[in-house]
mmCIF file of C-alpha atoms in Angstrom:
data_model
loop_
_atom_site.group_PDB
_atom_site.id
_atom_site.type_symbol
_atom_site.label_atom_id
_atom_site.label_comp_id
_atom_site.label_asym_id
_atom_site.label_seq_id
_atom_site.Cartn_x
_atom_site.Cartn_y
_atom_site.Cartn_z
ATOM 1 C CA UNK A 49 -15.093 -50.288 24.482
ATOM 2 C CA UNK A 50 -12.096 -51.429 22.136
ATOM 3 C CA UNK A 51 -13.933 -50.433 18.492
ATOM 4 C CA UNK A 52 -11.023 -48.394 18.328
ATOM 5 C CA UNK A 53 -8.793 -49.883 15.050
ATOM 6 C CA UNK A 54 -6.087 -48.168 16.527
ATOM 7 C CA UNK A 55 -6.326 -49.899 20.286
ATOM 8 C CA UNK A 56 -3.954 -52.978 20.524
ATOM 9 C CA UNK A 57 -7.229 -54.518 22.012
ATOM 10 C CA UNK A 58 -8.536 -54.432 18.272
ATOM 11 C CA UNK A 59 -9.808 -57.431 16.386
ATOM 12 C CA UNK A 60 -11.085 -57.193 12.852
ATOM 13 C CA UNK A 61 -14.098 -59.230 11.665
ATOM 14 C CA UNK A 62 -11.254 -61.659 9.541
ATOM 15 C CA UNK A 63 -9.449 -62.578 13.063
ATOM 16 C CA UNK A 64 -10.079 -65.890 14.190
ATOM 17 C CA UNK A 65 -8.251 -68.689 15.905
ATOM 18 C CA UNK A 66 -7.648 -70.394 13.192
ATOM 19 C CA UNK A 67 -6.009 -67.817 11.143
ATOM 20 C CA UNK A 68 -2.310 -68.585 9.436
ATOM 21 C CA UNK A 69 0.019 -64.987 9.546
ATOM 22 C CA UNK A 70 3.020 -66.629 8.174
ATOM 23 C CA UNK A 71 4.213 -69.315 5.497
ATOM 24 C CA UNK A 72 6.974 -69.860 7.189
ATOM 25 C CA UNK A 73 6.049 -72.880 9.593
ATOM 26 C CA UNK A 74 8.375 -72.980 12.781
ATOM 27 C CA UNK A 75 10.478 -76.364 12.426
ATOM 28 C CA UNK A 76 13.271 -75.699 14.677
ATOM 29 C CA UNK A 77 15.919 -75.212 12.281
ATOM 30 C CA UNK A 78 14.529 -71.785 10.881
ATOM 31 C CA UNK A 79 13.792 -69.811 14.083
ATOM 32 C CA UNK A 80 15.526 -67.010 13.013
ATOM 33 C CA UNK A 81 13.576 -66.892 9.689
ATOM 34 C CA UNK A 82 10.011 -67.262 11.137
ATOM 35 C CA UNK A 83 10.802 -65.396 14.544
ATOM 36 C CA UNK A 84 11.046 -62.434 12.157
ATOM 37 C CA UNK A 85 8.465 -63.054 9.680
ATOM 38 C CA UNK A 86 5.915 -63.798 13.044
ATOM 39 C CA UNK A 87 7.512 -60.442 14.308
ATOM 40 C CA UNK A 88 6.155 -58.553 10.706
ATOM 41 C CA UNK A 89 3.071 -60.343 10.595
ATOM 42 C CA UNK A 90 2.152 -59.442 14.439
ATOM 43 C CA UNK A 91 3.607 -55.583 13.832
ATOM 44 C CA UNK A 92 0.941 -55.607 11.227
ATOM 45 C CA UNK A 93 -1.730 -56.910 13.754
ATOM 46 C CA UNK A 94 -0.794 -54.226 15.917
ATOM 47 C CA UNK A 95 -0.293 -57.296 18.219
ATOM 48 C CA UNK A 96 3.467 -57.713 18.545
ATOM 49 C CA UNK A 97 2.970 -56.114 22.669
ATOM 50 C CA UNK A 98 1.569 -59.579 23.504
ATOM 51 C CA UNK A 99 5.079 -61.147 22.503
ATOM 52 C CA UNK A 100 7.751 -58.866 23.316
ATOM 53 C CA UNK A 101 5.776 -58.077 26.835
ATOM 54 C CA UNK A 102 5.617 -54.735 26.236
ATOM 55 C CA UNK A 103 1.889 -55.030 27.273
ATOM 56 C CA UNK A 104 1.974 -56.880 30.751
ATOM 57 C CA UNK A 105 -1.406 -58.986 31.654
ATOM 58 C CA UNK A 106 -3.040 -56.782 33.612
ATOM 59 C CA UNK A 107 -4.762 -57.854 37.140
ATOM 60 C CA UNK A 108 -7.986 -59.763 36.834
ATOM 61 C CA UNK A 109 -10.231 -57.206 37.736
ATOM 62 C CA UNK A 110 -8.887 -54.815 35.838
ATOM 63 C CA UNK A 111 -12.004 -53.607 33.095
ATOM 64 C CA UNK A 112 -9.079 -54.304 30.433
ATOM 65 C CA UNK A 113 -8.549 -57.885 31.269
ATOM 66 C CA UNK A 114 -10.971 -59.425 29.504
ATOM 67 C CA UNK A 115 -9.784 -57.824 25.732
ATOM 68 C CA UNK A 116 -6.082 -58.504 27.091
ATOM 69 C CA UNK A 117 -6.852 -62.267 27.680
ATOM 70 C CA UNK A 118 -8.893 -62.648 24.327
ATOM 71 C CA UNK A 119 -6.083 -60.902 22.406
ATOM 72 C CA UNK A 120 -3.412 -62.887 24.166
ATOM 73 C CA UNK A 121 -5.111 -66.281 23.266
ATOM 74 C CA UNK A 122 -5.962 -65.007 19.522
ATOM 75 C CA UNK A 123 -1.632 -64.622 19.500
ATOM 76 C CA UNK A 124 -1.125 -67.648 21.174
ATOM 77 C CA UNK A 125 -3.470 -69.398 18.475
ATOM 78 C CA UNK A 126 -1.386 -67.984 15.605
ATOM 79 C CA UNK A 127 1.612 -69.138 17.090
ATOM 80 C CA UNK A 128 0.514 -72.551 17.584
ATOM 81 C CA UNK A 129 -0.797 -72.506 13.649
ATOM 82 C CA UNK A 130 2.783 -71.312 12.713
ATOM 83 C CA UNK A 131 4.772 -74.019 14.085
ATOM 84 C CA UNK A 132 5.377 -77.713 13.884
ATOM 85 C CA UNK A 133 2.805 -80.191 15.988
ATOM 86 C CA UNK A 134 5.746 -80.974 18.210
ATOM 87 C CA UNK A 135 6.719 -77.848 18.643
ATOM 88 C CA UNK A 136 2.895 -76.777 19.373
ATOM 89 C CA UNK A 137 2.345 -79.709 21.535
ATOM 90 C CA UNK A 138 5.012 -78.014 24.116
ATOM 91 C CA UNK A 139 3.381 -74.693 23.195
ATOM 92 C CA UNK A 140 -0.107 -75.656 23.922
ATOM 93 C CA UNK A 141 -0.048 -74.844 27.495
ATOM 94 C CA UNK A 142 1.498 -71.043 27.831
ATOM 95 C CA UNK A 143 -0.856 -69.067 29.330
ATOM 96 C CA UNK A 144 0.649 -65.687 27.970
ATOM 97 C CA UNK A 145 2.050 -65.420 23.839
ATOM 98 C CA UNK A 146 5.201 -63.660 25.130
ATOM 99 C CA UNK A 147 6.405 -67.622 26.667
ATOM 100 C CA UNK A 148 6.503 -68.520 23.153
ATOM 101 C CA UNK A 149 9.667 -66.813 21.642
ATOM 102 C CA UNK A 150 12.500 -68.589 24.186
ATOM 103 C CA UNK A 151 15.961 -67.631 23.288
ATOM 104 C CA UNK A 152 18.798 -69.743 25.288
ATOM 105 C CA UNK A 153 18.765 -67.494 28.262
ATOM 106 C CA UNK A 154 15.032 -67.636 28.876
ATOM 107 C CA UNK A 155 15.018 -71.162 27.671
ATOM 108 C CA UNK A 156 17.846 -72.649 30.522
ATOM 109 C CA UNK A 157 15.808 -69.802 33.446
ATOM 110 C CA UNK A 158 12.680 -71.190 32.660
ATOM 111 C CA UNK A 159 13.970 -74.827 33.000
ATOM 112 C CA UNK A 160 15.476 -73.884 36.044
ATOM 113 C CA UNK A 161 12.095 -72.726 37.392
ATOM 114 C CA UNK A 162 10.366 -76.068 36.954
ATOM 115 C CA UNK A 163 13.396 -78.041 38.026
ATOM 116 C CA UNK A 164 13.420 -75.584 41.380
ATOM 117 C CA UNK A 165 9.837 -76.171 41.459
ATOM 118 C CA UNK A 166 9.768 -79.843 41.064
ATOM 119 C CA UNK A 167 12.763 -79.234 44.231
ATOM 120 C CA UNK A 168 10.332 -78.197 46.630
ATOM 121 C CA UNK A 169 7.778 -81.330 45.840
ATOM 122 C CA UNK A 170 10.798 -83.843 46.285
ATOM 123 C CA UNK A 171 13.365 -82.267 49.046
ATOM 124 C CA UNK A 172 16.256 -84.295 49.605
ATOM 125 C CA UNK A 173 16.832 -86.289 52.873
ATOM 126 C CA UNK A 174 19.782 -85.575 55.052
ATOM 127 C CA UNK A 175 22.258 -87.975 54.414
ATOM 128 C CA UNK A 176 25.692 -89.067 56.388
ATOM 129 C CA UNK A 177 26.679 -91.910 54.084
ATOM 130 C CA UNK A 178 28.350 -90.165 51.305
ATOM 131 C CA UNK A 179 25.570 -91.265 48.937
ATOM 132 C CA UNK A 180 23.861 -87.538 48.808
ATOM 133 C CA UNK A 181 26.417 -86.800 46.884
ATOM 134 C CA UNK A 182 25.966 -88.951 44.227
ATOM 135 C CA UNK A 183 22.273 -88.248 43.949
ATOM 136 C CA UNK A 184 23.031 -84.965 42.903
ATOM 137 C CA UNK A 185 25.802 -85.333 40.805
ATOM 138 C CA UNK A 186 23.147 -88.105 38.862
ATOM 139 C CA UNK A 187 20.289 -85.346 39.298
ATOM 140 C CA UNK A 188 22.861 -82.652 37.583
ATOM 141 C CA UNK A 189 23.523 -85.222 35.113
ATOM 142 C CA UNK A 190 19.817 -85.123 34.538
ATOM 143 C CA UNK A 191 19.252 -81.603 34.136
ATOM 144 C CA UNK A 192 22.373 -81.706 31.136
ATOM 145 C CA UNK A 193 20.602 -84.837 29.422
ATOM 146 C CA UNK A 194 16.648 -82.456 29.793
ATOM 147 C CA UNK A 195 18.380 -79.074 28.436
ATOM 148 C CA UNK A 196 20.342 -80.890 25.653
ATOM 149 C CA UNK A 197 17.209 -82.778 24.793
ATOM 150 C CA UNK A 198 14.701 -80.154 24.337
ATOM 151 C CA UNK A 199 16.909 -77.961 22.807
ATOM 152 C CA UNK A 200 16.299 -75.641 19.623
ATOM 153 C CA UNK A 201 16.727 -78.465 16.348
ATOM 154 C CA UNK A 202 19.041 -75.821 15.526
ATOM 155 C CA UNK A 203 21.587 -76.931 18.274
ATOM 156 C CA UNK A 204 21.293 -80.423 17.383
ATOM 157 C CA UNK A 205 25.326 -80.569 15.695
ATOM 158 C CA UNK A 206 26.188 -78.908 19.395
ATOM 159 C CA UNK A 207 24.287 -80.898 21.300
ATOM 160 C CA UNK A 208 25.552 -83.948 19.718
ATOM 161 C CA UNK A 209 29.217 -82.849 20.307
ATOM 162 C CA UNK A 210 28.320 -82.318 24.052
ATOM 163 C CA UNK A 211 26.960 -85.673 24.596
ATOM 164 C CA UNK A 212 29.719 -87.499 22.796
ATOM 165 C CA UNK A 213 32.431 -86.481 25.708
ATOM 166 C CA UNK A 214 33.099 -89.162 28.385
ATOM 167 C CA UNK A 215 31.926 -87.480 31.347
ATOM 168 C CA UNK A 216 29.412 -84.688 30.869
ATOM 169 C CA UNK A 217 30.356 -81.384 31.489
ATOM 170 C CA UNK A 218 28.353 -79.293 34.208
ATOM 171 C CA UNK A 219 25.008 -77.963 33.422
ATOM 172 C CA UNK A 220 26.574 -74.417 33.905
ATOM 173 C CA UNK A 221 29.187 -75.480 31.212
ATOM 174 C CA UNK A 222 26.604 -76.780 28.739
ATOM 175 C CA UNK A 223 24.841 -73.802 28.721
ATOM 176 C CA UNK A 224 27.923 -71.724 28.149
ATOM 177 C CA UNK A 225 28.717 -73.471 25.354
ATOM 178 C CA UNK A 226 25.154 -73.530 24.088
ATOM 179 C CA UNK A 227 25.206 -69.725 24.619
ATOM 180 C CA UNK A 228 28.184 -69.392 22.687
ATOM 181 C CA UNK A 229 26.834 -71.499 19.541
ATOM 182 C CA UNK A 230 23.991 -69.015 19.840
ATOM 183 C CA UNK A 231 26.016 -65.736 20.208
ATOM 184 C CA UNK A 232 28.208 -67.339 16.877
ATOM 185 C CA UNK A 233 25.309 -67.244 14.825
#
């Protein structure tokens, strides 16, 4: 059905799992760098719709989701083979290739997803005493400390500046100036 070399749905007899597009391995430090090499290398595999979403997953029983799903894990495989293990390890369990390319915006949303997520498993009691209050603030404080923490190595001179003020700013703060640092380079 997809023998067509032209169909995004195309793999050649060479494409395997296991198969290394670019030389330059994602560290953490040289996203920029890689990001655009992975972006040449996939242009050239006709496969770059499966990272910049341009080709959404379609429904299960669609007759196309089979191809889509092979094609997305075949991208997902050369991502994991063009980055650092501890940058694959968190990689390892995306489900589509186009979760793999997080600038700071998607980054901080899709934290915010899990921690709203996580929300709904652990509601908060009502509380009269006054000490509701500080949960939160220590829970905020918590969500500064995670998106500092699993930042981009590139950030690691701004994160470092963050976490040496007294009392740590807000997490809507951080990002700001996170965003910034990004938006400077």
């Amino acid at each position: 059905m997809n023998e067509n070399a032209y169909s995004v749905f195309f793999l050649m007899s060479g494409d395997h799992p296991g198969l290394i597009l670019v030389t330059h391995t994602l560290s953490g430090s040289n996203f920029n760098s890689w990001h655009r090499a992975m972006i040449l290398a996939l242009t050239t595999k006709n496969k770059l719709a499966f990272e910049d979403v341009s080709l959404p997953r379609p429904p299960s029983n669609d007759l196309l989701f089979s191809s889509w799903n092979r094609c997305n894990f075949m991208v997902i495989s050369r991502l994991l083979n063009s980055v650092a293990n501890d940058i694959a390890d968190n990689l390892l369990y995306f489900s589509n290739a186009s979760e793999g390319s997080l600038d700071i915006n998607s980054y901080k949303n899709k934290l915010k997803s899990l921690w709203d997520e996580l929300q709904d498993y652990l509601p908060l009691q009502r509380c009269t005493c006054g000490t509701l209050r500080e949960m939160i603030s220590r829970n905020e404080q918590d969500h500064v400390l995670q998106f500092l923490i699993r930042l981009n190595d590139s950030f690691f001179a701004a994160s470092a500046q963050i976490l040496l003020i007294d009392l740590l700013p807000s997490l809507a703060k951080v990002f700001s100036m996170i965003l910034q640092e990004e938006r400077q380079r």
